[in-house]
Coordinates of N, CA and C in Angstrom, one line a residue:
X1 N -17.4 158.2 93.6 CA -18.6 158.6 92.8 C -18.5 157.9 91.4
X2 N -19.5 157.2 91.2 CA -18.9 156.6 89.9 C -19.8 157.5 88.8
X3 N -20.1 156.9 87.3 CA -20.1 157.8 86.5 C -21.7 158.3 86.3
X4 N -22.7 157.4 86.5 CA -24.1 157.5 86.4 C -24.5 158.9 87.3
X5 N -23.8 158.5 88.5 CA -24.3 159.5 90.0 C -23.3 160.8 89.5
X6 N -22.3 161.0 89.0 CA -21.6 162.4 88.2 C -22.3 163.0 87.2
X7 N -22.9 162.1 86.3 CA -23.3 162.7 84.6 C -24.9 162.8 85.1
X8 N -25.9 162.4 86.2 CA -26.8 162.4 86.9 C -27.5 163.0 87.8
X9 N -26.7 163.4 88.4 CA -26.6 163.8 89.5 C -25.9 165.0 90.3
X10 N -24.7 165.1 89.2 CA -24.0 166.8 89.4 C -23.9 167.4 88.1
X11 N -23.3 166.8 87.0 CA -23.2 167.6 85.7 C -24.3 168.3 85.1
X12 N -26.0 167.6 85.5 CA -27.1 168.8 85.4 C -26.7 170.1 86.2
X13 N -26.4 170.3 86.9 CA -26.7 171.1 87.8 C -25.1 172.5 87.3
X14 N -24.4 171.4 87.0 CA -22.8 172.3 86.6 C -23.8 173.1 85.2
X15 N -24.2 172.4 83.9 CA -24.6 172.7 82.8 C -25.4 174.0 83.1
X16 N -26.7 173.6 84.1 CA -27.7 174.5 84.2 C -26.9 175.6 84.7
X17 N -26.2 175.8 85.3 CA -25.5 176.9 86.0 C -24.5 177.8 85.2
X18 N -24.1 177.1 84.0 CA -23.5 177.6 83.0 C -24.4 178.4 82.3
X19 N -25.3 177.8 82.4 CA -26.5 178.0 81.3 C -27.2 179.9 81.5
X20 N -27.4 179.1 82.8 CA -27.9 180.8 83.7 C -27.1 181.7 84.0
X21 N -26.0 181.5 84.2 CA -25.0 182.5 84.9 C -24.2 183.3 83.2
X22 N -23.8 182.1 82.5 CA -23.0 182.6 81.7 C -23.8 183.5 80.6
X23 N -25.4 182.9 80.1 CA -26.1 184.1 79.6 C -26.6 185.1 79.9
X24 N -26.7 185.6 81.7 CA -26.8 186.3 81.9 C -25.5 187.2 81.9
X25 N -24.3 187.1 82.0 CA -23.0 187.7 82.0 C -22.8 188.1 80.4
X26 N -23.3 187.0 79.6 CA -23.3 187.9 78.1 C -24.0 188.6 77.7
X27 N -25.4 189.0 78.6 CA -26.5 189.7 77.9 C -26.1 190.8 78.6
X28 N -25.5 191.1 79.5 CA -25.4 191.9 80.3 C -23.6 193.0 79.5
X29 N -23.1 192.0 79.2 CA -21.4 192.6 78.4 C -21.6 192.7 77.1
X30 N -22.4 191.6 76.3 CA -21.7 191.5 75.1 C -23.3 191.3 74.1
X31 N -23.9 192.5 74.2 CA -25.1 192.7 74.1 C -25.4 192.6 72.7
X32 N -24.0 193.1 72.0 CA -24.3 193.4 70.2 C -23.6 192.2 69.6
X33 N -23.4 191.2 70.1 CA -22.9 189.5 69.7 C -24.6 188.9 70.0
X34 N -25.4 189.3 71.0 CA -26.8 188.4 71.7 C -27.5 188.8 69.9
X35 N -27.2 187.4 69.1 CA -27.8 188.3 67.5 C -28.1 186.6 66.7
X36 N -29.2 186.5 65.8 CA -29.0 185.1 64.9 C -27.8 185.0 64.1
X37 N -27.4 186.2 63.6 CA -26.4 186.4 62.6 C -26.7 185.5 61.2
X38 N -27.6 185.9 60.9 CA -28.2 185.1 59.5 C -27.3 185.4 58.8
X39 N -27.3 184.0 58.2 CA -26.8 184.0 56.7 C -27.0 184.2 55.1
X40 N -28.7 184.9 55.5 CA -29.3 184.3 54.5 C -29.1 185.3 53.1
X41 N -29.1 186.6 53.8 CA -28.4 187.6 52.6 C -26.8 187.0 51.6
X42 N -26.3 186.4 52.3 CA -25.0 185.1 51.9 C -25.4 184.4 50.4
X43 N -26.7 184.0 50.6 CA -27.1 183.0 50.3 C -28.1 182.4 50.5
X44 N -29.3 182.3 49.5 CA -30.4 182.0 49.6 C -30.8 180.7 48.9
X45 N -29.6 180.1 48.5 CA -30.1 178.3 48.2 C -30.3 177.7 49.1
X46 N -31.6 176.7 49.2 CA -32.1 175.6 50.1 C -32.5 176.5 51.8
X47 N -32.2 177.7 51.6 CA -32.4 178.2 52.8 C -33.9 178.0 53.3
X48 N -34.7 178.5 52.4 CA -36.0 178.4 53.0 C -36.5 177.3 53.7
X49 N -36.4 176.0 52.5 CA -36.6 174.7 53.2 C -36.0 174.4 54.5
X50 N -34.9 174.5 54.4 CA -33.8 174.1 55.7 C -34.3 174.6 56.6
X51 N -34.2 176.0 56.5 CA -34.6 176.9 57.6 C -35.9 176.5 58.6
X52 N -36.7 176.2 57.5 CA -38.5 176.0 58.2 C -38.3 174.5 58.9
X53 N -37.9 173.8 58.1 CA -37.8 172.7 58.5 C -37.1 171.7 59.8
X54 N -35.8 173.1 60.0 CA -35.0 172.7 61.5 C -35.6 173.6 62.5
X55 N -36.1 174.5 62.0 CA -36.7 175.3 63.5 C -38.1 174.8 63.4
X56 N -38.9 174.4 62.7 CA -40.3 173.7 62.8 C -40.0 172.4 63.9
X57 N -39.1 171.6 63.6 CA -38.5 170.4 64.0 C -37.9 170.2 65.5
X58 N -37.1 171.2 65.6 CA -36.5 171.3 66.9 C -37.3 172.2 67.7
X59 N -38.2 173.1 67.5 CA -39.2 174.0 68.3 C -40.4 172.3 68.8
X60 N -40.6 171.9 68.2 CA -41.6 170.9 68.5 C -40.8 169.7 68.9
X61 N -40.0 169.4 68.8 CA -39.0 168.5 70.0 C -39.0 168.7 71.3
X62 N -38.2 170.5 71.4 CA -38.0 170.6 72.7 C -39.7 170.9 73.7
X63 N -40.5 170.9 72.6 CA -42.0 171.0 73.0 C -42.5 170.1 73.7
X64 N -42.1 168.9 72.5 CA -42.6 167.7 73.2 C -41.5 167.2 74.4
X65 N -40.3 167.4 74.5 CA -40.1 166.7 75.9 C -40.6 167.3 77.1
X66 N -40.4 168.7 76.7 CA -40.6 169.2 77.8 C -42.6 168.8 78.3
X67 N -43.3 168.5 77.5 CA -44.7 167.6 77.9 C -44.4 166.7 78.5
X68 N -43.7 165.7 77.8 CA -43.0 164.2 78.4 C -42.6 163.8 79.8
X69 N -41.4 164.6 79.8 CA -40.4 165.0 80.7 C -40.7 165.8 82.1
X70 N -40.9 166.8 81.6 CA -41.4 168.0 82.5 C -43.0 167.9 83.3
X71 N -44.0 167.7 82.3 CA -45.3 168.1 82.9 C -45.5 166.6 84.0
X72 N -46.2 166.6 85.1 CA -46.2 165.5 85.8 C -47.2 164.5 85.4
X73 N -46.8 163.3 85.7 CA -47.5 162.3 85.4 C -49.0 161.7 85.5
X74 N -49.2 162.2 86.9 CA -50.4 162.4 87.3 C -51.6 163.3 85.9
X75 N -51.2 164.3 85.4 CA -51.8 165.3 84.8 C -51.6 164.3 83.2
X76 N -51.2 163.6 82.6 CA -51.5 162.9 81.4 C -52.5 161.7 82.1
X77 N -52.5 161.4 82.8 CA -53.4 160.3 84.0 C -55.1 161.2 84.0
X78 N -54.8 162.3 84.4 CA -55.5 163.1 84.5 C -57.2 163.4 83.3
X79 N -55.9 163.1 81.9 CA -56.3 164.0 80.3 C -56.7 162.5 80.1
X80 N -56.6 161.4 80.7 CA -57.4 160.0 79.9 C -56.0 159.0 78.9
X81 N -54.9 159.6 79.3 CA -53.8 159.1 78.4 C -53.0 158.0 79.2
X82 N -53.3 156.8 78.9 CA -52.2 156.1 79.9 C -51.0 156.0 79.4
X83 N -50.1 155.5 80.1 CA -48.7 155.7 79.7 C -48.6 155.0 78.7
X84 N -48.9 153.8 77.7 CA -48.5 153.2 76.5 C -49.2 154.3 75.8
X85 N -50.3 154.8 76.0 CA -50.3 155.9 74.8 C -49.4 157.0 74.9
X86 N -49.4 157.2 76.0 CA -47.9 158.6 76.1 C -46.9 158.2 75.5
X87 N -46.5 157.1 75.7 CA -45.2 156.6 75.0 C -45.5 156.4 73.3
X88 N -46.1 156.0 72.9 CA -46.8 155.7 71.5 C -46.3 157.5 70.8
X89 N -47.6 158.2 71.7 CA -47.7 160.1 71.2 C -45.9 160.1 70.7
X90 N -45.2 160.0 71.9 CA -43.7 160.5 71.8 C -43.1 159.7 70.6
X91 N -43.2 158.4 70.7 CA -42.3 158.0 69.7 C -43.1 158.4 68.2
X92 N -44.5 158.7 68.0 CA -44.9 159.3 66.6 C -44.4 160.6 66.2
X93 N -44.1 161.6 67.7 CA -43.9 163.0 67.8 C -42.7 162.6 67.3
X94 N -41.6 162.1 67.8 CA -40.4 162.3 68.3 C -39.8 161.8 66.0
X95 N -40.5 160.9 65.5 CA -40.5 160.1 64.7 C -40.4 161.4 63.2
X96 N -41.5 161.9 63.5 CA -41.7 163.2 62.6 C -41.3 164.2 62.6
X97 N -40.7 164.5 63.7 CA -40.0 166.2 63.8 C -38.8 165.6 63.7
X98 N -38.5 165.0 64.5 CA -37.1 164.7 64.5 C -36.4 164.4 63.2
X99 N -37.1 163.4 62.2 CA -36.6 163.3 61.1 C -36.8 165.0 60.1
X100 N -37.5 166.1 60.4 CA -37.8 167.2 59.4 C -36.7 168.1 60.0
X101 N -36.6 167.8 61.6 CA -35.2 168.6 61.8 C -33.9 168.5 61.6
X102 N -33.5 166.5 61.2 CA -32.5 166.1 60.9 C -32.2 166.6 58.8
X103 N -33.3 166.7 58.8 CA -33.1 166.7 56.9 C -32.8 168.4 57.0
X104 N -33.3 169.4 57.7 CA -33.6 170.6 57.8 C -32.0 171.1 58.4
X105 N -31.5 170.7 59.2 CA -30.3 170.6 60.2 C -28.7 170.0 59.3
X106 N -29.2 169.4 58.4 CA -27.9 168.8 57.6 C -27.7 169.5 56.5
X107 N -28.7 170.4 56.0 CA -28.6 171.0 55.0 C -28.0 172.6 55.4
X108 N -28.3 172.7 56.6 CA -27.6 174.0 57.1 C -26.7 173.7 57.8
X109 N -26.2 172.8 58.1 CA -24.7 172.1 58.5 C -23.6 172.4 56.8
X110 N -24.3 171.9 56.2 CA -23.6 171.2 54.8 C -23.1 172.9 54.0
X111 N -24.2 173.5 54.4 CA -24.2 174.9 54.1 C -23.2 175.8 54.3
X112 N -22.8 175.5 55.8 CA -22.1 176.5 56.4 C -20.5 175.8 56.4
X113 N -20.3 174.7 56.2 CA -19.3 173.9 55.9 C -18.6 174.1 54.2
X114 N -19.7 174.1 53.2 CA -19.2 174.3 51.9 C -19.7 175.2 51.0
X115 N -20.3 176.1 52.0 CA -20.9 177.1 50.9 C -19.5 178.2 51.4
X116 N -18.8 179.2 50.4 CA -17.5 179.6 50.9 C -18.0 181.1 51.3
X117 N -19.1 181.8 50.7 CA -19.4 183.1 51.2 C -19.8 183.3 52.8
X118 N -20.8 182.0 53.1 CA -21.2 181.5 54.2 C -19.8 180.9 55.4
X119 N -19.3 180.4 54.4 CA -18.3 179.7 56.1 C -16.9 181.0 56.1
X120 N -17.4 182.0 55.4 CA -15.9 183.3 55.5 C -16.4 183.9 56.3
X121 N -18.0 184.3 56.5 CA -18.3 185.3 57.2 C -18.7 185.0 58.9
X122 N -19.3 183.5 58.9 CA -18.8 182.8 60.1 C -18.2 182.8 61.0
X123 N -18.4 181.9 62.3 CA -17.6 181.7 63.5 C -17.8 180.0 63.6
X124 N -16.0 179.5 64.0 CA -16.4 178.5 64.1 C -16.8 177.5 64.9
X125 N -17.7 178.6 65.9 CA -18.6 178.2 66.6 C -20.5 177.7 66.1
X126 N -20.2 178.5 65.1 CA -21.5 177.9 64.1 C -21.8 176.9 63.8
X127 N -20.9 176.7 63.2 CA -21.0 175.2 62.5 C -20.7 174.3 63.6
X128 N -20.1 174.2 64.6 CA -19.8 173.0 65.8 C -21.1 173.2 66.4
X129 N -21.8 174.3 66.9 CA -23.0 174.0 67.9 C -24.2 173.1 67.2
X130 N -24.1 173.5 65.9 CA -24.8 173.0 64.8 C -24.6 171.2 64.2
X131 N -23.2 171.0 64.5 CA -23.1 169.6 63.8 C -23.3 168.9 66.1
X132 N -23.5 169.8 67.1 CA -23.4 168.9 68.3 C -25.2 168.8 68.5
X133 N -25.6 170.1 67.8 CA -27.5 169.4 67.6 C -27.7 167.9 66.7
X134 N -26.7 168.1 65.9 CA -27.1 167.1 64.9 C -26.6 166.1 65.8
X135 N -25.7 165.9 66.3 CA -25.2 164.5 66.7 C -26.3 164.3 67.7
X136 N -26.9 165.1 68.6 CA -27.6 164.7 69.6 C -29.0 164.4 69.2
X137 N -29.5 165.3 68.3 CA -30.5 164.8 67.3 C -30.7 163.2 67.0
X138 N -29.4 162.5 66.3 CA -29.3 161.7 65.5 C -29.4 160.5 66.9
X139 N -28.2 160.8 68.5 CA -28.6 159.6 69.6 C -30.2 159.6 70.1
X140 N -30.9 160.6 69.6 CA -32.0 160.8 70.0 C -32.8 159.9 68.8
X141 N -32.9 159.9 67.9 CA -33.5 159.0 66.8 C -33.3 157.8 67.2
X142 N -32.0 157.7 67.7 CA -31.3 155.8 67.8 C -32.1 155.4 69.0
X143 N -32.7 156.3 69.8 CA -33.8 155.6 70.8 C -35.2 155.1 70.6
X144 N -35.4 155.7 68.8 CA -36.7 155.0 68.8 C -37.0 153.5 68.9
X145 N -36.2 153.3 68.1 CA -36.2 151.5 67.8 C -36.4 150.7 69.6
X146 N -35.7 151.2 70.2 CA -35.4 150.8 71.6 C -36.8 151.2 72.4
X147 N -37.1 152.1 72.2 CA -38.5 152.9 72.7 C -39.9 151.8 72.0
X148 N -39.6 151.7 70.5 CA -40.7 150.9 69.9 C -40.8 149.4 70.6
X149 N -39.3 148.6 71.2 CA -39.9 147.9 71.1 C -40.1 147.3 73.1
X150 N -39.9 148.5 73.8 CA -40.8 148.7 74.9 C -42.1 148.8 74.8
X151 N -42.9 149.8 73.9 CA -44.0 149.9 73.8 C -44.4 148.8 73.0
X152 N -43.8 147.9 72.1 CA -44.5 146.6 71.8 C -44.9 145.3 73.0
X153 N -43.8 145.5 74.0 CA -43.9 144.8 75.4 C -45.1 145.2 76.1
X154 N -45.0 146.2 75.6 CA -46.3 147.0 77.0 C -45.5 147.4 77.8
X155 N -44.0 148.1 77.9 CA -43.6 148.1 79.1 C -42.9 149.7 78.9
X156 N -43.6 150.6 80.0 CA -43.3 151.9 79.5 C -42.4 152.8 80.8
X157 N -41.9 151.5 81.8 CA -40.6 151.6 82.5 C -39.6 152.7 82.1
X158 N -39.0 152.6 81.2 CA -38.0 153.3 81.2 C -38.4 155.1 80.9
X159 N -39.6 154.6 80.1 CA -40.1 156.5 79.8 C -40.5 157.2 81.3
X160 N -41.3 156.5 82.5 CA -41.4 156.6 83.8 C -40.1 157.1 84.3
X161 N -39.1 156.4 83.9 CA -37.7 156.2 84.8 C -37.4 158.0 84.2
X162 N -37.0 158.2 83.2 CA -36.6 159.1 82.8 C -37.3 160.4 82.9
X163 N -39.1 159.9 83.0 CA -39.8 161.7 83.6 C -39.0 161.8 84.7
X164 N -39.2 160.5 85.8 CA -38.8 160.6 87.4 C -37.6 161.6 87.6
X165 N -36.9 161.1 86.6 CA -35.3 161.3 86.9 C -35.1 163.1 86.6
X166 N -35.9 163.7 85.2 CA -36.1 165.2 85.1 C -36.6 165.9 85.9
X167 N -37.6 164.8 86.9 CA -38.5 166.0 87.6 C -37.6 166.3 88.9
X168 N -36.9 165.2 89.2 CA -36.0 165.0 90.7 C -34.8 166.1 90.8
X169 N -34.9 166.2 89.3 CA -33.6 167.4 88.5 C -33.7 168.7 89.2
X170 N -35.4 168.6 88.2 CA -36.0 170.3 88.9 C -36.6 170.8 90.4
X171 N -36.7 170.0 91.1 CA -36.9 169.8 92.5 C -35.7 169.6 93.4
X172 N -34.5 169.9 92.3 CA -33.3 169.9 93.7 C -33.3 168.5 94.4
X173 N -33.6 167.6 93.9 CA -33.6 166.3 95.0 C -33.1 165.0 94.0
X174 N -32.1 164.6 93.4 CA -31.4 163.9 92.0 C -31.9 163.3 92.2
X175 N -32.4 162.0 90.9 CA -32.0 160.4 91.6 C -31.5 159.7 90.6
X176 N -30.0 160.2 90.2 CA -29.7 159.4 89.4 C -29.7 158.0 89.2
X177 N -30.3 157.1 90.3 CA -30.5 155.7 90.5 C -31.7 155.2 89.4
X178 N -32.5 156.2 89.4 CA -33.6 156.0 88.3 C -33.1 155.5 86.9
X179 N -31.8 155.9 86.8 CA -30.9 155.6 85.4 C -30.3 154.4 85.3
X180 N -29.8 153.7 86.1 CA -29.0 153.0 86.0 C -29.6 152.0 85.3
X181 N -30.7 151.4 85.0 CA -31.0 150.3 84.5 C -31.6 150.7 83.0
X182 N -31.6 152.0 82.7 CA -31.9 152.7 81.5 C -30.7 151.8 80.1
X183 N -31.3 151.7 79.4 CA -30.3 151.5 78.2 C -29.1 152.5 77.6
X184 N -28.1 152.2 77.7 CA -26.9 153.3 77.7 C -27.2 154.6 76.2
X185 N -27.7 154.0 75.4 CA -28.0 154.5 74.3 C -28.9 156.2 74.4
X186 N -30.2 155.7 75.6 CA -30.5 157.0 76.4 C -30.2 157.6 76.7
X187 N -28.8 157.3 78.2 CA -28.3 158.3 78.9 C -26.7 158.5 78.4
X188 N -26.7 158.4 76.7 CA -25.4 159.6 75.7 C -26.6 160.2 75.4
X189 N -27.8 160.1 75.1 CA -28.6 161.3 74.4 C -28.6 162.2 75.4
X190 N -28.7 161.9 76.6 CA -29.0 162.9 77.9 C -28.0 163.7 78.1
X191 N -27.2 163.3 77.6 CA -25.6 163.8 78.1 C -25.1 164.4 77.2
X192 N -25.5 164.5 75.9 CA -25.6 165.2 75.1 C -26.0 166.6 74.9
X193 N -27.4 166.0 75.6 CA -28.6 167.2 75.6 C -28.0 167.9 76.4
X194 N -27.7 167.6 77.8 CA -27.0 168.6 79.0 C -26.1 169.6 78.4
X195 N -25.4 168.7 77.3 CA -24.3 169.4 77.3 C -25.0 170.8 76.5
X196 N -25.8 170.7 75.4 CA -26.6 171.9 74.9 C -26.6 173.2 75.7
X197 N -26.7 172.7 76.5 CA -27.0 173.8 78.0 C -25.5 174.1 78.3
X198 N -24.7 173.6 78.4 CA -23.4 174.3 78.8 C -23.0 174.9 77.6
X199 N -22.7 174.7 76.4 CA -22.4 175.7 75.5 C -23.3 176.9 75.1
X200 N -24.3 176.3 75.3 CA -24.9 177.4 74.6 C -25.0 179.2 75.2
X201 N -24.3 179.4 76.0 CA -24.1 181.1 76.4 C -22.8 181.3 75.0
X202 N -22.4 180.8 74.7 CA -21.1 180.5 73.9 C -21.6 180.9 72.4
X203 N -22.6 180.5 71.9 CA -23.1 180.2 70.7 C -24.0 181.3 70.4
X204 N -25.1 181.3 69.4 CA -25.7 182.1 68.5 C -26.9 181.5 69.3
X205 N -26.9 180.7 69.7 CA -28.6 180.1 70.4 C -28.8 180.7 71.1
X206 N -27.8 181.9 71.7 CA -28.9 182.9 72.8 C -29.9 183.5 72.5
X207 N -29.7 183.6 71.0 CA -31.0 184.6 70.6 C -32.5 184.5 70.8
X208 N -32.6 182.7 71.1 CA -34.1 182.0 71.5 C -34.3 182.8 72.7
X209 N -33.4 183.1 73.8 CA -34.1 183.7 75.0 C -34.9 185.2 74.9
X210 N -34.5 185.6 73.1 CA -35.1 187.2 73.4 C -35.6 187.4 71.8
X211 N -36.9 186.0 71.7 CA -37.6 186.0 70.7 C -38.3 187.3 70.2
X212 N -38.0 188.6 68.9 CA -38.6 189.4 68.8 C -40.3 189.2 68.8
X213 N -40.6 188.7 69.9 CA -42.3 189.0 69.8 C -43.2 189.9 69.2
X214 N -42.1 191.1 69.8 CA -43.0 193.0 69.6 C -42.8 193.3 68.2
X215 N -42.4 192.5 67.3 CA -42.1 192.8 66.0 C -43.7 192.1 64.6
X216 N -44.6 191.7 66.0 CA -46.0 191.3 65.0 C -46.7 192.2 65.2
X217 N -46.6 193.6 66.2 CA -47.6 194.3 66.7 C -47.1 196.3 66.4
X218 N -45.9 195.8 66.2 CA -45.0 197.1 66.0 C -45.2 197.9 64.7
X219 N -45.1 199.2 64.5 CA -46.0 199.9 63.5 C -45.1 199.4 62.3
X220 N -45.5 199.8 61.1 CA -44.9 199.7 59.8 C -43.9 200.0 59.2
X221 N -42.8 199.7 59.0 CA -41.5 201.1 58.7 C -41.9 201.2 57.0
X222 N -41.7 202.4 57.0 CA -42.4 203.1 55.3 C -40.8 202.9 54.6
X223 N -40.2 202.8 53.6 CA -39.2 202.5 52.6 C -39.7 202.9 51.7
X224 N -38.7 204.1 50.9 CA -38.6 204.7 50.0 C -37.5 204.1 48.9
X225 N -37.9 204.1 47.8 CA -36.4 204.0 47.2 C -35.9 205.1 46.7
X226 N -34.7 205.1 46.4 CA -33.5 205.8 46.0 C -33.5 206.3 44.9
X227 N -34.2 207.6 44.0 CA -34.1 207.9 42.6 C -33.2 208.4 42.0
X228 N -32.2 208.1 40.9 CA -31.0 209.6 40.6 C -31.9 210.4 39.8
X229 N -32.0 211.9 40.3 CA -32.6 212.8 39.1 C -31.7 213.1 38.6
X230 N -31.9 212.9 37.0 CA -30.7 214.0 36.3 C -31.3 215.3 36.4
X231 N -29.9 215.9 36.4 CA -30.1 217.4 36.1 C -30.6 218.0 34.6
X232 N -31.4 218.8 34.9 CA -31.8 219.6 33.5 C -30.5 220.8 33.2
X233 N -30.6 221.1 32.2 CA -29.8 221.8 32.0 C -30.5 223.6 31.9
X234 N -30.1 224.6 32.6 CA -30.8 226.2 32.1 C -31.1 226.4 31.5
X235 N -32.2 226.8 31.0 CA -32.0 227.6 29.7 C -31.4 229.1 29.7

C-alpha cells in the first residue's frame, strides 16, 4: 500500500472513527471536562477582536467546504454556477475568512503562549490544538496561489478531483486515485484537516458538538447585588 491509498483511503476512516467513538466515550465519562474553558475572565486584552474574528473565520471555512466539498455537483450545476465560478466563490471565500481567522487565531495562539495568567490556568493541549488549526489554516492559504492560477487556465480539475474524492469518502466507496495527480501542497492540507478529527475528542473543541442554542430562548436570571448594611446601634 503505498502512501496516497493509506492517507486516502484508510486514515479518513481511522480519524472519523476516532472522532465518533472517542467523543462519544467522553461525553458519556468525562462530562464536566465537555466545556470551552474560557479564558476570558484571565484576561480581556485583544480578546474581543480575536475572539470574533477566529470563530467568524473558521465557522465560515468549515461552511464553505463543506458547500464545496460535500454538497453534490450536479446541485451548483443546478443553482446556474459553473465550476470556474465555483472555484472563483471558494478561492474569494477561502481568501477572506481565512485570512480573519488566521489574524484572529494568532492572536489567541500568542495569548495563550505569553500571557502568564492565561498559560497557568491552561492545558497544554490548548495551545497545541490551537497552533495545529493554525498550521492547517496557513497549508490551506498556501493553496490559493495554486488554486488562482487553475482558475486563470480555466481548469477546475483539481477542485472536481477533490469534491469526487470527499464524496467517495462519505459513501464508503474511497478513491484515493482521484488524488494522485493533485498538487502535494493539497493533500498536507487534507491530512492535516483529517488529522483535526482525530484529536479533537482530546481537546476543548468538543464543545462545538453541544452548541448552547437554548440559551437565546431561556428565561432571564434576575441578579442581585450584595449590600453590607451597617448595624445601627439601640437606643
Amino acid at each position: 500500500m503505498n502512501a496516497i491509498n493509506f492517507f486516502f483511503g484508510v486514515y479518513p476512516y481511522i480519524a472519523l472513527s476516532v472522532f465518533v467513538i472517542g467523543s462519544w466515550i467522553r461525553y458519556d465519562n468525562e462530562q464536566y471536562t465537555w466545556k470551552t474553558d474560557s479564558s476570558q475572565l484571565l484576561s480581556k486584552s485583544n480578546m474581543w477582536i480575536a475572539s470574533n474574528l477566529f470563530h467568524v473565520g473558521i465557522l465560515s471555512i468549515f461552511a464553505g467546504h463543506f458547500a464545496g466539498l460535500v454538497l453534490p455537483h450536479a446541485l451548483w450545476i443546478s443553482l446556474g454556477v459553473s465550476d470556474l465560478q465555483h472555484q472563483w466563490i471558494a478561492i474569494v471565500a477561502g481568501s477572506v475568512f481565512g485570512t480573519m481567522c488566521l489574524i484572529g487565531g494568532t492572536i489567541l495562539w500568542l495569548r495563550r503562549i505569553f500571557n502568564p495568567r492565561v498559560r497557568a490556568a491552561g492545558r497544554r493541549m490548548d495551545a497545541f490544538i490551537l497552533g495545529w488549526l493554525l498550521l492547517t489554516l496557513v497549508a490551506g492559504l498556501s493553496t490559493l496561489p495554486v488554486s488562482i492560477g487553475h482558475a486563470n487556465h480555466g481548469d477546475p480539475g483539481v477542485m472536481l478531483a477533490l469534491s469526487g474524492w470527499v464524496q467517495s469518502v462519505l459513501t464508503f466507496q474511497p478513491k484515493p486515485e482521484l488524488l494522485a495527480a493533485v498538487e502535494p501542497v493539497f493533500r498536507f492540507h487534507m491530512v492535516l484537516g483529517m488529522t483535526v478529527f482525530l484529536l479533537f475528542p482530546f481537546t476543548r473543541l468538543v464543545h462545538i458538538l453541544t452548541a448552547p442554542l437554548t440559551y437565546v430562548g431561556r428565561a432571564y436570571q434576575i441578579v442581585r447585588s450584595k449590600r453590607r448594611v451597617k448595624a445601627t446601634a439601640s437606643a
